[in-house]
Short mmCIF file of C-alpha atoms and ligand atoms in Angstrom, two decimals:
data_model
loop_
_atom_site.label_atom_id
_atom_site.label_comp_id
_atom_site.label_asym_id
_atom_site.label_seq_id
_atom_site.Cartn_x
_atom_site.Cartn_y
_atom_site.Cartn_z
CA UNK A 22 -26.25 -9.37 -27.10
CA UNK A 23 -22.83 -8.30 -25.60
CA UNK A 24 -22.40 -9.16 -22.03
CA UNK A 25 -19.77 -6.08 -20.93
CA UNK A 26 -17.45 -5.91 -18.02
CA UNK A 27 -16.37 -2.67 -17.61
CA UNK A 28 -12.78 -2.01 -15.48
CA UNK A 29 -12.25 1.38 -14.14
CA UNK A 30 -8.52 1.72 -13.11
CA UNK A 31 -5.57 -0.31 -14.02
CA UNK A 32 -3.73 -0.59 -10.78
CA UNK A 33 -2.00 -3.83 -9.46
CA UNK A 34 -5.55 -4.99 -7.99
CA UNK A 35 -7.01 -4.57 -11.30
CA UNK A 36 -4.49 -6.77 -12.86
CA UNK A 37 -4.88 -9.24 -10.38
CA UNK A 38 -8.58 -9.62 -11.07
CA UNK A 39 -7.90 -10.11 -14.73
CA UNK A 40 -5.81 -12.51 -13.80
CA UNK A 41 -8.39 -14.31 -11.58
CA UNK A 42 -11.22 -13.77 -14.36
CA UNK A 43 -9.10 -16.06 -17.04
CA UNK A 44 -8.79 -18.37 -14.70
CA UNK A 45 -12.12 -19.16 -13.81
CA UNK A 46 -14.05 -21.96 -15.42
CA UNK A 47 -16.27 -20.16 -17.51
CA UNK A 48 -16.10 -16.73 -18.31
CA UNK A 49 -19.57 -14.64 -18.49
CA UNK A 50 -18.64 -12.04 -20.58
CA UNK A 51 -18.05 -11.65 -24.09
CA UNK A 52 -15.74 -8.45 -23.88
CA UNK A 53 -13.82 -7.34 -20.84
CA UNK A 54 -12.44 -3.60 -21.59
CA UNK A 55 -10.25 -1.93 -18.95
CA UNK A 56 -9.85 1.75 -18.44
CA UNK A 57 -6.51 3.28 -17.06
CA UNK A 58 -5.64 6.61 -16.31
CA UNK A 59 -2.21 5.94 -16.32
CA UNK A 60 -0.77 5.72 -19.68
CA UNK A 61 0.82 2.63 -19.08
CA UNK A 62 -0.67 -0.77 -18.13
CA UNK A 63 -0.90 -1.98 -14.96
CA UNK A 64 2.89 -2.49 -13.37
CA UNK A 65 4.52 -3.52 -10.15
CA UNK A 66 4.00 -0.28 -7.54
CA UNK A 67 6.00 -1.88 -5.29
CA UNK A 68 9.16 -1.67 -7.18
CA UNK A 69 9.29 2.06 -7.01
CA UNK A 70 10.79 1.96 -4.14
CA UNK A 71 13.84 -0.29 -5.63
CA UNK A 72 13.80 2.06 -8.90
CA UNK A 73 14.02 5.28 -6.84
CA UNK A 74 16.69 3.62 -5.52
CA UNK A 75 18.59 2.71 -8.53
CA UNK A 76 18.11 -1.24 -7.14
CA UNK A 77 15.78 -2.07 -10.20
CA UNK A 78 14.84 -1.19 -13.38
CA UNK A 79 11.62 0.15 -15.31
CA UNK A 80 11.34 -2.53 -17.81
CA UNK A 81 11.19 -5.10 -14.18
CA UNK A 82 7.68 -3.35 -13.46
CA UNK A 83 5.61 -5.06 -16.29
CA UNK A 84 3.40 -7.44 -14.74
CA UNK A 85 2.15 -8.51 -18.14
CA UNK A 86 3.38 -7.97 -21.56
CA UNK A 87 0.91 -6.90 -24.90
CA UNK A 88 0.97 -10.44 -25.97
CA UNK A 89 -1.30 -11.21 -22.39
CA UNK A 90 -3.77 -8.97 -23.07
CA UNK A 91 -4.49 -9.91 -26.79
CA UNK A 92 -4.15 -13.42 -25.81
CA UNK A 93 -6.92 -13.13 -23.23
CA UNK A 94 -9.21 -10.89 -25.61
CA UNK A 95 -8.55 -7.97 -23.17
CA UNK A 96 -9.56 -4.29 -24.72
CA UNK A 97 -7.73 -1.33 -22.92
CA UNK A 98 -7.96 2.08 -23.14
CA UNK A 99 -4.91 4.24 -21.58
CA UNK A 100 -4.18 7.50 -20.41
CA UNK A 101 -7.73 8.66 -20.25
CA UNK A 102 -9.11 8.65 -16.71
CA UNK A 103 -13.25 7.97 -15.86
CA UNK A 104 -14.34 11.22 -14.77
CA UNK A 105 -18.01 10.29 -14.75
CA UNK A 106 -20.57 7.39 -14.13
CA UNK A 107 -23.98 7.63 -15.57
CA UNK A 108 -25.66 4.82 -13.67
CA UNK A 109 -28.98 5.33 -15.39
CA UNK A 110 -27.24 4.54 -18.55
CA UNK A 111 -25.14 1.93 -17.42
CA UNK A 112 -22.49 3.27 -19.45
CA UNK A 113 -18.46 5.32 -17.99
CA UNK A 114 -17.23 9.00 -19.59
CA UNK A 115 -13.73 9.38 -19.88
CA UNK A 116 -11.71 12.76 -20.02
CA UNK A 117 -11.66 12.77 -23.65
CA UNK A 118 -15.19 12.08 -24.00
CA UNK A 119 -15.06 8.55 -24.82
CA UNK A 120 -18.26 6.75 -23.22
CA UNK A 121 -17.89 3.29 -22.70
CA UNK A 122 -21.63 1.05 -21.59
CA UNK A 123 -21.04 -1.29 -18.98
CA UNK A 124 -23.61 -4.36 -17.51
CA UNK A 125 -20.76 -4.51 -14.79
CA UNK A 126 -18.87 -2.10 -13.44
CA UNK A 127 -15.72 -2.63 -11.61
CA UNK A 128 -14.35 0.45 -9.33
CA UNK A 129 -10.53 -0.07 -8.87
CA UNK A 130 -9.16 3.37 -8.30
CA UNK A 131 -6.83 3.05 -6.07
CA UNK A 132 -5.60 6.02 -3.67
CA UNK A 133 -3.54 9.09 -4.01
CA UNK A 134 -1.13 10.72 -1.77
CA UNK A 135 -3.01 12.25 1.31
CA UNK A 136 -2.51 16.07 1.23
CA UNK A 137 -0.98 17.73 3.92
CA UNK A 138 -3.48 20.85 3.92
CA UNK A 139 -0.83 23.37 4.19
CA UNK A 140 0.04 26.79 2.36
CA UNK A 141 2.82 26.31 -0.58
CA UNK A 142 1.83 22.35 -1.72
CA UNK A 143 1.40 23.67 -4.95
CA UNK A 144 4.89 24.92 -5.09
CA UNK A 145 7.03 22.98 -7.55
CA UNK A 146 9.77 20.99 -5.54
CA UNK A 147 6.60 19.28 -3.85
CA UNK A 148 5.74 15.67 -4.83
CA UNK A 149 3.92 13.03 -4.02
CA UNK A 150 5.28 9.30 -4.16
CA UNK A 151 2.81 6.98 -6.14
CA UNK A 152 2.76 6.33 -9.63
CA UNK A 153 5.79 6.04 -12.24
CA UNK A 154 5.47 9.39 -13.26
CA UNK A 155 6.21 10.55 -9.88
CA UNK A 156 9.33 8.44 -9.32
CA UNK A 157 10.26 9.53 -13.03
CA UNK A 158 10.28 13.03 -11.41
CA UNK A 159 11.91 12.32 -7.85
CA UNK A 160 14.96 11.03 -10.27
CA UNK A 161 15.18 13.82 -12.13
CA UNK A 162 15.02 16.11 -9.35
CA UNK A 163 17.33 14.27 -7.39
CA UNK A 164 20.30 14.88 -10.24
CA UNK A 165 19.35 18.46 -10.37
CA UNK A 166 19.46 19.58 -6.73
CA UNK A 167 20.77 18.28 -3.31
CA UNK A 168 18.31 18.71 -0.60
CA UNK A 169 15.02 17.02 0.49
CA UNK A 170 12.46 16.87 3.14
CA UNK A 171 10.78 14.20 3.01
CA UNK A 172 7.23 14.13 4.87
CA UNK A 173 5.73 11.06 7.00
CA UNK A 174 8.18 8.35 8.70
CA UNK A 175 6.05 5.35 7.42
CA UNK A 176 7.24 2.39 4.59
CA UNK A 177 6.37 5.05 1.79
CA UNK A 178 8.53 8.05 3.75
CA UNK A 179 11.70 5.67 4.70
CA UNK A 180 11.89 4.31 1.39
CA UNK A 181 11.49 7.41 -0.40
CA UNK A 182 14.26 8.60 2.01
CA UNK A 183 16.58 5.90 1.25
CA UNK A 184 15.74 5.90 -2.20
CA UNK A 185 16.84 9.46 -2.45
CA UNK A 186 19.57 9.54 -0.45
CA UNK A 187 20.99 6.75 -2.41
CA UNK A 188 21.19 9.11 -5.27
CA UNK A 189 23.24 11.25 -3.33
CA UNK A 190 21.11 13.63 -1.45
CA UNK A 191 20.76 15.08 2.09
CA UNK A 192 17.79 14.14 3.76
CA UNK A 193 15.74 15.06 6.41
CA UNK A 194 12.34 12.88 7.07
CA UNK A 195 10.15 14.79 9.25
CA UNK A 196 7.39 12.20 11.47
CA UNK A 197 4.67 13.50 13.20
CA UNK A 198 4.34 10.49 15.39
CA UNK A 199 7.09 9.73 18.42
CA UNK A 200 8.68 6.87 16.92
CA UNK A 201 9.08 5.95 13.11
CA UNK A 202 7.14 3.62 11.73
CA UNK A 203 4.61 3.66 14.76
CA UNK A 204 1.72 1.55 13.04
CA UNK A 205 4.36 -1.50 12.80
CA UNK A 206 6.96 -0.71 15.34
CA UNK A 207 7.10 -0.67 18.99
CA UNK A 208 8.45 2.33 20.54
CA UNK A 209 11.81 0.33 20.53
CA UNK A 210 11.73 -1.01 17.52
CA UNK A 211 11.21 2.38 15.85
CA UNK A 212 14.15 4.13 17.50
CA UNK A 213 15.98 1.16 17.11
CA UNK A 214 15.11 2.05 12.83
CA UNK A 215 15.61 5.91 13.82
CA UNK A 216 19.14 5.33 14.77
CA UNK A 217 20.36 2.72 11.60
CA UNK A 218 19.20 5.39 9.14
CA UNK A 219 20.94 8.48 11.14
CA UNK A 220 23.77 6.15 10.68
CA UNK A 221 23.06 5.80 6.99
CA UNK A 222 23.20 9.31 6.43
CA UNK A 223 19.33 10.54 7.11
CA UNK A 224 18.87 13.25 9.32
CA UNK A 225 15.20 12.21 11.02
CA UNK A 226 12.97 14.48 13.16
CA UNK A 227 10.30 12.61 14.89
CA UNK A 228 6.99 14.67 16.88
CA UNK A 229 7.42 17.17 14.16
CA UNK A 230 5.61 18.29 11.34
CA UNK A 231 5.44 21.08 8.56
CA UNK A 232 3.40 24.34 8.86
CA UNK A 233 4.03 25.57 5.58
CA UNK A 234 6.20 25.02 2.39
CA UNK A 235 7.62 28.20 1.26
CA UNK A 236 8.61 29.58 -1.84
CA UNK A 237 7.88 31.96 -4.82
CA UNK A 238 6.67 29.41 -7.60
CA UNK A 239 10.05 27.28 -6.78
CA UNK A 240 9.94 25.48 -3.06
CA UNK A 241 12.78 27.22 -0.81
CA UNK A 242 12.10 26.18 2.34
CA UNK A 243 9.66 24.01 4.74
CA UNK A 244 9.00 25.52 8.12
CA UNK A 245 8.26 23.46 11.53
CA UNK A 246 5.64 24.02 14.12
CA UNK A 247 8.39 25.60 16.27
CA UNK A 248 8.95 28.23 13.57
CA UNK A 249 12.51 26.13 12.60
CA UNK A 250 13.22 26.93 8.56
CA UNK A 251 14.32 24.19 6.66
CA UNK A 252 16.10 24.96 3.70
CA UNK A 253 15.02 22.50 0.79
CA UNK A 254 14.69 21.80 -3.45
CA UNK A 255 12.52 18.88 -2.67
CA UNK A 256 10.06 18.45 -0.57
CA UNK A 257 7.90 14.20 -1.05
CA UNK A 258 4.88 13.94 0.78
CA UNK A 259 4.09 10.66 1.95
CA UNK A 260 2.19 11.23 5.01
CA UNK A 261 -1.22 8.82 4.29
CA UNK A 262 -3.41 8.09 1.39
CA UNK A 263 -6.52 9.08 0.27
CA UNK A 264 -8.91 6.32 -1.26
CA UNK A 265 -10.05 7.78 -5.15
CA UNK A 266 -13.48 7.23 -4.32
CA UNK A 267 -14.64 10.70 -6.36
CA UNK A 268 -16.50 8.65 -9.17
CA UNK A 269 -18.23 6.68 -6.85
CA UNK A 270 -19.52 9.33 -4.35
CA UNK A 271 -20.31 11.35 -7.37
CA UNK A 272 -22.14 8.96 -9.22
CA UNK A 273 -24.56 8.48 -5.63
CA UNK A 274 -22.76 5.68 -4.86
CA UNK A 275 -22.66 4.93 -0.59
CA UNK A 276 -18.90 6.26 0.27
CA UNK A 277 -17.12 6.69 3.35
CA UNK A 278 -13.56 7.32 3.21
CA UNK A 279 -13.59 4.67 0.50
CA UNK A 280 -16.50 3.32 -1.52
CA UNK A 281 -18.20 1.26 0.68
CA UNK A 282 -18.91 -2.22 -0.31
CA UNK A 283 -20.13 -5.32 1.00
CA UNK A 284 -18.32 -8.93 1.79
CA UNK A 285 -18.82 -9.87 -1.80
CA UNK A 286 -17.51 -6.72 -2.93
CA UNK A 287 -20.96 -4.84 -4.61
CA UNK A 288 -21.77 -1.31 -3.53
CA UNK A 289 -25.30 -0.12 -3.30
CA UNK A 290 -25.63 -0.33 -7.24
CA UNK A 291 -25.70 -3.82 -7.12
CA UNK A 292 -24.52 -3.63 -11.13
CA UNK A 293 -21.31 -1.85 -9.40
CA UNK A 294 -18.15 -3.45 -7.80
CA UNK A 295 -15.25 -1.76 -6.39
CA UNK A 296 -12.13 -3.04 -4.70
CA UNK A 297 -8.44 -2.58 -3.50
CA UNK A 298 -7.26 0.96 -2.35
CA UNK A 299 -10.21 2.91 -3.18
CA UNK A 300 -13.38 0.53 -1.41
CA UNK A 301 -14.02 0.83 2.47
CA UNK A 302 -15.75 -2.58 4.04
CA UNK A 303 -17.33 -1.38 7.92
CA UNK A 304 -14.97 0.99 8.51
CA UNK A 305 -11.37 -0.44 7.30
CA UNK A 306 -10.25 1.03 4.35
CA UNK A 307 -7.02 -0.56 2.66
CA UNK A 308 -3.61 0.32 2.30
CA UNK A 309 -0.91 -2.83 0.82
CA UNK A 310 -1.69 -4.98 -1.85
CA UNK A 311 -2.39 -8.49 -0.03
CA UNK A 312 -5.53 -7.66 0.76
CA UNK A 313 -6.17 -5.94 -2.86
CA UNK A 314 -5.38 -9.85 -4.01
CA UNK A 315 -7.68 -11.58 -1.91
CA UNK A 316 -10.50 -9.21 -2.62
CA UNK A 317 -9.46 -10.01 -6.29
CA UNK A 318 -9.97 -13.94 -5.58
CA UNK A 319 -13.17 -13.40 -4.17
CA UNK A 320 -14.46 -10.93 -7.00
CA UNK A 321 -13.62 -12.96 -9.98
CA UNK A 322 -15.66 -16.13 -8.07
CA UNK A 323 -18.70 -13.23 -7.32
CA UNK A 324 -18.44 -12.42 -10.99
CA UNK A 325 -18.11 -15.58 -12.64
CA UNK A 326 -20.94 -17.18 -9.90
CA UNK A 327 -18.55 -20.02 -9.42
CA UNK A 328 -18.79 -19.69 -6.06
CA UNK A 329 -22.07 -18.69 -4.75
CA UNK A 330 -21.00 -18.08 -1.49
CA UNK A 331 -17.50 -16.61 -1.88
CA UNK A 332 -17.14 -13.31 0.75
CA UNK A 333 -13.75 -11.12 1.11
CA UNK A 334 -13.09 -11.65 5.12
CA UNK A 335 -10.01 -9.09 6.10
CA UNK A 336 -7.20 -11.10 7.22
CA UNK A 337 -4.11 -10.48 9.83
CA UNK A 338 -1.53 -8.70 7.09
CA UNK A 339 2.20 -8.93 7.48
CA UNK A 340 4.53 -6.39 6.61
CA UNK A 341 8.32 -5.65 5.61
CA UNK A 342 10.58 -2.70 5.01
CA UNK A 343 11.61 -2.81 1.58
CA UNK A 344 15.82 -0.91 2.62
CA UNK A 345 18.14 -3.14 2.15
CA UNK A 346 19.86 -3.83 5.04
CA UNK A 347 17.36 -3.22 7.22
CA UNK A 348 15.14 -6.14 7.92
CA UNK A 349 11.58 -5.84 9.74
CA UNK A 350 8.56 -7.83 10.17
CA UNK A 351 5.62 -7.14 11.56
CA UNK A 352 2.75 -8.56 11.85
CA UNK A 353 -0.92 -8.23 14.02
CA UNK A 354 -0.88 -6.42 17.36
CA UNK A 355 2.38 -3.95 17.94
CA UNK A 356 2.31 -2.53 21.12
CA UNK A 357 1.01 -4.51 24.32
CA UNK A 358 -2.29 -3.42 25.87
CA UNK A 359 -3.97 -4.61 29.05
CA UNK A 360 -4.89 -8.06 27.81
CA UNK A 361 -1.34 -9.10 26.65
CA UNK A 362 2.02 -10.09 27.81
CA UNK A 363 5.17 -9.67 26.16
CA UNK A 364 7.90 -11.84 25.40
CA UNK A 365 11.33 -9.25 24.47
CA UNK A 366 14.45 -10.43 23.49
CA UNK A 367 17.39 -8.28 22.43
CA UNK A 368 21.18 -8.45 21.20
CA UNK A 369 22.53 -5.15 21.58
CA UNK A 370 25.54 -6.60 20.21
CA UNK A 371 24.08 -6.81 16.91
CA UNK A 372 21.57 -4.84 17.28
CA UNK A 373 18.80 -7.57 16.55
CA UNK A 374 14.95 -7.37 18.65
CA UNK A 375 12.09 -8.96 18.95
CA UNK A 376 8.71 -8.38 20.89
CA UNK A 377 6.14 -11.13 20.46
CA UNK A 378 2.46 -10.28 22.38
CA UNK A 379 0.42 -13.26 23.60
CA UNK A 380 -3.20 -13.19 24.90
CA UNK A 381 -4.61 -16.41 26.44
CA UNK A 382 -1.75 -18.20 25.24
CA UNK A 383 -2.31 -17.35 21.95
CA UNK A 384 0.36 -15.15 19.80
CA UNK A 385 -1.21 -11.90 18.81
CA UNK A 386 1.36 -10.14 17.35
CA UNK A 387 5.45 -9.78 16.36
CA UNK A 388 7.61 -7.25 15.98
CA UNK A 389 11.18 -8.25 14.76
CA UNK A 390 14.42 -6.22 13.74
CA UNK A 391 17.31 -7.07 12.54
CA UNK A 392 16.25 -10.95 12.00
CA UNK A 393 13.33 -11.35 10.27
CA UNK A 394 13.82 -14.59 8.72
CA UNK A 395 10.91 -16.70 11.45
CA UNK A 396 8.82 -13.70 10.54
CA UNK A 397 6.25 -15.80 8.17
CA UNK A 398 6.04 -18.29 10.88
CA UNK A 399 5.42 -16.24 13.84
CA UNK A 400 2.54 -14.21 11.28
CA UNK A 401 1.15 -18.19 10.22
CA UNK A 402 0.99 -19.04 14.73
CA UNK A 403 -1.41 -15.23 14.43
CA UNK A 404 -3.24 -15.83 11.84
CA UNK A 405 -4.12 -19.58 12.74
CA UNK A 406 -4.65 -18.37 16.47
CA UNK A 407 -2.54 -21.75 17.36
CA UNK A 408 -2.11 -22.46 21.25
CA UNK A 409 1.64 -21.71 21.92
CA UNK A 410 1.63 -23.23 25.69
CA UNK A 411 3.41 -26.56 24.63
CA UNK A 412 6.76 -24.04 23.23
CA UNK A 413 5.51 -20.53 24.62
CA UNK A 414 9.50 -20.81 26.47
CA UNK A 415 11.26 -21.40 23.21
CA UNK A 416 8.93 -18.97 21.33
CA UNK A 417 11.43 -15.80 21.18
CA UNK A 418 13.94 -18.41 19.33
CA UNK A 419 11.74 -18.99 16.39
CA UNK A 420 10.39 -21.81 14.39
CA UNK A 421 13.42 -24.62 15.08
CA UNK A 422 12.99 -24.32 18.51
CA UNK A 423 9.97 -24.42 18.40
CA UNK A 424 8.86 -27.39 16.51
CA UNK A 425 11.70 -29.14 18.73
CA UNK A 426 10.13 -28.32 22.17
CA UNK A 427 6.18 -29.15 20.93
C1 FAD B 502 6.23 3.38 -3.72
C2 FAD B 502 5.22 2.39 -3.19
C3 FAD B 502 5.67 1.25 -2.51
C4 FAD B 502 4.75 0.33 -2.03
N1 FAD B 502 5.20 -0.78 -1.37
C5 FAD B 502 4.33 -1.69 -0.93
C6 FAD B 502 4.77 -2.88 -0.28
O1 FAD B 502 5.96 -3.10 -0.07
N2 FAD B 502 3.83 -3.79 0.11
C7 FAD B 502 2.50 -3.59 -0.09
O2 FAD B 502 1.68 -4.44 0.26
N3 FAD B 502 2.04 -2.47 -0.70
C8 FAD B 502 2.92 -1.51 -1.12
N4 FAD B 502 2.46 -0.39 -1.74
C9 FAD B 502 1.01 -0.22 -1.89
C10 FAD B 502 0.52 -0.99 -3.12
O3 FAD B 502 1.20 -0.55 -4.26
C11 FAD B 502 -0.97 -0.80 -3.25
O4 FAD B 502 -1.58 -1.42 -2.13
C12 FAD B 502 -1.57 -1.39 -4.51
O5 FAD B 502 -0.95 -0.88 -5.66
C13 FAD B 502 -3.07 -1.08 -4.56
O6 FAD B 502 -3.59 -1.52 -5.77
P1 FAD B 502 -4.89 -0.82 -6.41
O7 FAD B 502 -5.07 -1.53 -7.73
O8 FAD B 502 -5.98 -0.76 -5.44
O9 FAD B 502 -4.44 0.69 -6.69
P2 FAD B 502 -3.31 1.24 -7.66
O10 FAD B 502 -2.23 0.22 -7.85
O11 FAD B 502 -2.96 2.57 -7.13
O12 FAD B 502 -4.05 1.40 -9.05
C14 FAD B 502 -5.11 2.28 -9.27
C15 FAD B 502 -5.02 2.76 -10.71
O13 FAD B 502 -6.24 3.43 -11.03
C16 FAD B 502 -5.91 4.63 -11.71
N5 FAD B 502 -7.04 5.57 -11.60
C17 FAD B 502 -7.34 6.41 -10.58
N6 FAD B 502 -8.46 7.11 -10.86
C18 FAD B 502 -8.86 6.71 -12.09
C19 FAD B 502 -9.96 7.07 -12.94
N7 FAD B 502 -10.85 7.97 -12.57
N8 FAD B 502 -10.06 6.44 -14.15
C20 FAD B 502 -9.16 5.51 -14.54
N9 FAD B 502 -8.10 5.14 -13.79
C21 FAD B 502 -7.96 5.73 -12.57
C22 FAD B 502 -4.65 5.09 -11.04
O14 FAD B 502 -3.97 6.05 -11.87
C23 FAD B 502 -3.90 3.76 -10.94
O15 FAD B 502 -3.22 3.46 -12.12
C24 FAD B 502 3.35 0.56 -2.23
C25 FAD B 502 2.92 1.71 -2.89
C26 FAD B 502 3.83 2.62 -3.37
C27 FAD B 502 3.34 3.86 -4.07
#
């Protein structure tokens, strides 16, 4: 009898769990068959950034080549989405009608582009910023026409920005939040970032968002709470993401925003895993790919019982810009609350800052611009929860400093 592990969604978190499963000391199952609804294999989704940008090319996405996957025995099926999970039958329908029976099932969805939930976002000019098709598109468009609007000042907005004005066009970001990036940044450090990409070139609107997108078929224009008209060709929407949690809520399964699953990764079916963008554990969904990788550790361990009492704990997560030119780090806490005291240091000269919070001399978080390069070892002193008393004067110097005053 066939022991089947069945892999819905061939994302980057997907991969990663192949990856883990051939690693493992003994492998449970005698056929492992992924399903994508892409219609290529798993690649690099961070590199679409540096693509959009002209910085890097398509054939520097594959994260493994055919050779891999018949090496490891690994079946795949591409282009032809799950839309359906009979759990009575154990068994996955695909779009084409292709049913697939499973004794495990492994969720790994991902997430889509939040909507915006506004008149005209069926227009065409509109487009979200997540897979290779869309960056495909954004390329295209961006040698046909010269304007965009870009919507949401996070790391997917900005680099969609860049990436576009680096092919030449003019555009405007629009942020609904006071300062850009405002889940990493401090208000300095954001306006800090606000005025090094006006300087670029990007015209950048912050406490602002779209009312409508307007148009007859073709996108014209994008119009502002305050009635302003923006003329536009393009208009990317990267203002949030949406777990794909459909087949799971629709199959019974307990959802949130996300499937919901437990430390070890199993949903209420207990034959049923899901992980990366599209699972929800308590109430933190996920949004970069570290976190995708650990849960990937811990699943292939769960799966492959080699470790009985393996359990995904969510961990302090740094994070970078990906413009060139533009370093910054963060990492844990980014503004100061009642509890914590902050250390600033700034070189207006060259424009560099830094804001490091401490609670009961502990570091709880960093915020760094312009020199990033102590980053990893001001996110190590958060994550370890070290005591920083012995350097806490030299902390704002960084790691050589440091290590020479403890
Ligand atoms: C442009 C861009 C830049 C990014 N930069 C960074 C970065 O610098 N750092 C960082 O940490 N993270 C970054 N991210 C986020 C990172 O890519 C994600 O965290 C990561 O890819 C999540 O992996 P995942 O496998 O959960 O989902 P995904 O990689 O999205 O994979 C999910 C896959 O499942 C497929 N799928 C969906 N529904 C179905 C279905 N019903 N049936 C079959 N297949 C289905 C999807 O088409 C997709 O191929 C970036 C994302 C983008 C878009």
């Amino acid at each position: 009898m066939t022991n089947k592990l069945v892999i819905c969604g061939h994302g980057m978190v997907a991969q990663r769990l192949l990856e883990q499963l051939c690693a493992q000391p003994s492998m449970p199952y005698s056929r492992v068959v992924v399903l994508s609804g892409e219609p290529s294999p798993a690649y690099n989704r961070i590199l679409l950034s540096s693509m959009l940008a002209g910085d890097a090319g398509e054939s520097s996405l594959t994260l493994q080549g055919e050779d891999w996957f018949q090496r490891n025995g690994i079946e795949r099926r591409q282009g032809d989405p799950v839309v359906r999970i009979d759990r009575d039958a154990q068994q996955v329908v695909t779009a084409s009608g292709h049913s697939e029976h499973y004794d495990h099932l492994v969720i790994a969805t991902g997430s889509r582009s939040a909507s915006l939930g506004l008149p005209g976002e069926d227009l065409k000019g509109v487009v979200g910023f997540r897979d290779l098709r869309d960056t495909r598109t954004l390329i295209d468009l961006s040698q046909r026409y010269r304007r965009a609007v870009v919507v949401g000042g996070g790391f997917l907005g900005l680099e969609a920005a860049e990436g576009l004005r680096c092919r030449g066009m003019a555009v405007t970001v629009l942020h609904r939040g006071s300062h850009l990036l405002n889940r990493q940044l401090d208000k300095v450090g954001g306006n800090l970032l606000k005025e090094a990409l006006i300087e670029r070139g990007l015209t950048v609107r912050t406490s602002t968002s779209p009312m409508a997108l307007l148009g007859n078929q073709q996108l014209r224009a994008v119009q502002l709470a305050d009635e302003t008209l923006i003329s536009t060709d393009l208009v990317v929407i990267a203002a949030g993401i949406t777990p794909n949690a459909e087949i799971g809520r629709e199959a019974g399964l307990d959802c949130d925003r996300g499937i919901l699953v437990n430390n070890r990764l199993q949903t209420s079916d207990p034959k049923i895993f899901a992980l990366g963008e599209c699972c929800q554990l308590g109430r933190e969904t996920f949004g970069l790919v570290e976190p995708g990788y650990e849960q990937a550790a811990v699943l292939a361990e769960v799966l492959c019982q080699t470790n009985t009492t393996a359990q995904y704990q969510p961990s302090v997560i740094a994070t970078r810009l990906k413009i060139s030119g533009i370093p910054i780090f963060s990492s844990g806490q980014t503004e100061p609350d009642e509890h914590t005291e902050s250390v600033v240091w700034q070189d207006y000269e060259t424009n560099r800052y830094c804001r490091l919070m401490i609670r009961d001399q502990k570091l709880t978080g960093a915020v760094l611009f312009g020199e990033t390069s102590d980053g990893p070892w001001y996110h190590e002193r958060i994550r370890l929860a070290d005591d920083i008393t012995e350097y806490r004067a030299s902390l704002a110097f960084g790691k050589d400093y440091c290590n020479a005053a403890a």
